[in-house]
PDB file of C-alpha atoms in Angstrom:
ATOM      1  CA  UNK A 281       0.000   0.000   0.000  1.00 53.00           C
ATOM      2  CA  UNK A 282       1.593   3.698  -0.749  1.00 54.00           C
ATOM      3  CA  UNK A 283       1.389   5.383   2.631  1.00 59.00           C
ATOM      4  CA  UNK A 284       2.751   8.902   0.762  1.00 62.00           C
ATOM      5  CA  UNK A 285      -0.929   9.350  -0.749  1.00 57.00           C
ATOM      6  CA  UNK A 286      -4.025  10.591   0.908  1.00 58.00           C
ATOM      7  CA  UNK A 287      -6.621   7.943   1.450  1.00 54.00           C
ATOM      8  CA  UNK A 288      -9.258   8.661  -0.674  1.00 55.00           C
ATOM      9  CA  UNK A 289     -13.085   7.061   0.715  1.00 52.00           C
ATOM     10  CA  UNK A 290     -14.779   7.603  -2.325  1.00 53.00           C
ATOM     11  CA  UNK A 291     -13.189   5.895  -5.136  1.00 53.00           C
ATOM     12  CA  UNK A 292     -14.476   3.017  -3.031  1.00 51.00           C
ATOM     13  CA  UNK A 293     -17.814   3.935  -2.205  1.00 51.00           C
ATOM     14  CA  UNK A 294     -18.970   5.348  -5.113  1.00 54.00           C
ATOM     15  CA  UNK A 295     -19.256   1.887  -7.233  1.00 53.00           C
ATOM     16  CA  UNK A 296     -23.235   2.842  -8.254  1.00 53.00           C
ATOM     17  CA  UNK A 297     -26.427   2.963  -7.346  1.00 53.00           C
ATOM     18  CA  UNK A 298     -27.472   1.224  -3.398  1.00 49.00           C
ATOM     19  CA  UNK A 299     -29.752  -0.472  -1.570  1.00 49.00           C
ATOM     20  CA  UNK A 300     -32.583   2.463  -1.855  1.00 50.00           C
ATOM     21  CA  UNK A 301     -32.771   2.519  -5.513  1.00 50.00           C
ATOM     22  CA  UNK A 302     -33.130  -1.089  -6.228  1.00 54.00           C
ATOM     23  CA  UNK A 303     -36.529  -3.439  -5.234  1.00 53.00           C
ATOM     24  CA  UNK A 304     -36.879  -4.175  -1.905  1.00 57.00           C
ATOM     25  CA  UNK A 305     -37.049  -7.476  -0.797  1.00 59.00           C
ATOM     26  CA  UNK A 306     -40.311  -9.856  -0.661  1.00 58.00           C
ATOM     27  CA  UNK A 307     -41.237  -9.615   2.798  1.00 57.00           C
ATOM     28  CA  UNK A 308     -39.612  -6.233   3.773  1.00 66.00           C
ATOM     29  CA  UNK A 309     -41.641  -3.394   5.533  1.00 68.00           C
ATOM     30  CA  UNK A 310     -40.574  -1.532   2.220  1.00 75.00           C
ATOM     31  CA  UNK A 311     -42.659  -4.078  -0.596  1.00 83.00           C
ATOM     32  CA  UNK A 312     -45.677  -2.079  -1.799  1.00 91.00           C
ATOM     33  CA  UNK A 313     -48.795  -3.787  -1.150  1.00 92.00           C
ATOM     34  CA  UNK A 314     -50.902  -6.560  -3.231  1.00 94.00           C
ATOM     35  CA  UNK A 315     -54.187  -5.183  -5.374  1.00 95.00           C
ATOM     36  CA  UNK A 316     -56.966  -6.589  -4.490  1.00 95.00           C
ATOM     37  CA  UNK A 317     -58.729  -9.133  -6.589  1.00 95.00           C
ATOM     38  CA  UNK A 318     -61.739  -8.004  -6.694  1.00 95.00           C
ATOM     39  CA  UNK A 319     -61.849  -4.267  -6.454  1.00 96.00           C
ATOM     40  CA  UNK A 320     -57.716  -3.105  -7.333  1.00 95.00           C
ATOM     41  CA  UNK A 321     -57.937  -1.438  -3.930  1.00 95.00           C
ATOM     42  CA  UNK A 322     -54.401  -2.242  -2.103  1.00 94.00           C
ATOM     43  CA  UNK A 323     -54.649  -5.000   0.634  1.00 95.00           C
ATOM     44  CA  UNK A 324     -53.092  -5.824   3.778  1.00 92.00           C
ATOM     45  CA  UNK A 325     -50.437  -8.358   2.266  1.00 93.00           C
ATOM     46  CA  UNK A 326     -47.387  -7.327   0.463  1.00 93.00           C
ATOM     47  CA  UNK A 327     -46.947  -8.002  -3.424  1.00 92.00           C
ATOM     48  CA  UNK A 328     -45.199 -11.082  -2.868  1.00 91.00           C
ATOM     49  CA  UNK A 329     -48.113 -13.112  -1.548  1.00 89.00           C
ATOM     50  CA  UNK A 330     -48.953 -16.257  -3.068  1.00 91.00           C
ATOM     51  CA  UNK A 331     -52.789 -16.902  -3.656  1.00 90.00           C
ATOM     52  CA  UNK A 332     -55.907 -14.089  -4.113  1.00 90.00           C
ATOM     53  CA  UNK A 333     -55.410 -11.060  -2.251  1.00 93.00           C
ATOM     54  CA  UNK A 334     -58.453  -9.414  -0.841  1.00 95.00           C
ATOM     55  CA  UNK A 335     -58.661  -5.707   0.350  1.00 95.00           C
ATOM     56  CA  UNK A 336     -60.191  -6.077   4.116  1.00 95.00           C
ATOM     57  CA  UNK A 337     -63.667  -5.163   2.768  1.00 95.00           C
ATOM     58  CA  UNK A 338     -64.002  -7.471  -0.283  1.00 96.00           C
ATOM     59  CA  UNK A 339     -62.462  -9.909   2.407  1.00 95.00           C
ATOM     60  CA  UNK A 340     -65.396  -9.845   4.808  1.00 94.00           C
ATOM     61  CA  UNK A 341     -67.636 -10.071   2.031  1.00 94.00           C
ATOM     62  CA  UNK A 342     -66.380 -12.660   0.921  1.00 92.00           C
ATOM     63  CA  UNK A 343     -66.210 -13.800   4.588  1.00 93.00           C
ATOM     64  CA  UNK A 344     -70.475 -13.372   5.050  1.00 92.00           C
ATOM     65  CA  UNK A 345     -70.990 -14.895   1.678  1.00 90.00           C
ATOM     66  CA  UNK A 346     -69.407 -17.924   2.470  1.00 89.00           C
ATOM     67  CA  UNK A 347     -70.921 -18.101   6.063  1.00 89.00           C
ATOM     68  CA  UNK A 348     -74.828 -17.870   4.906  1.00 73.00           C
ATOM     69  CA  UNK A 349     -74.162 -20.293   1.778  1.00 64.00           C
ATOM     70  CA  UNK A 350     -75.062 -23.562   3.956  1.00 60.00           C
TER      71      UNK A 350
END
């Protein structure tokens, strides 16, 4: 290593875009939120939830419809 030159942070931090610019992860507090199925409104569950999403209201709908079908 040269010891004569100044040591220079920023020839080795500045390698390109970070963490906030690219897609946060599936389950981070940062993923935007699932449509809902039914109505587009956003639901509880983040985008990377497997299955129908339902917004809470189309969810209890769905919920009473199902109860008074027997």
């Amino acid at each position: 290593m040269d010891e004569t030159r100044p040591h220079d942070d920023t020839t080795y931090w500045d390698a390109g875009p970070g963490p906030a610019t690219e897609a946060p992860a599936p389950g981070s507090p940062d993923e935007p939120f699932a449509e809902c199925v039914l109505c587009r409104e956003p639901t509880e569950y983040p985008e990377s939830t497997k299955g129908s999403t339902l917004c809470p209201v189309c969810e209890w709908q769905e919920a009473q419809r199902t109860a008074c079908s027997g």
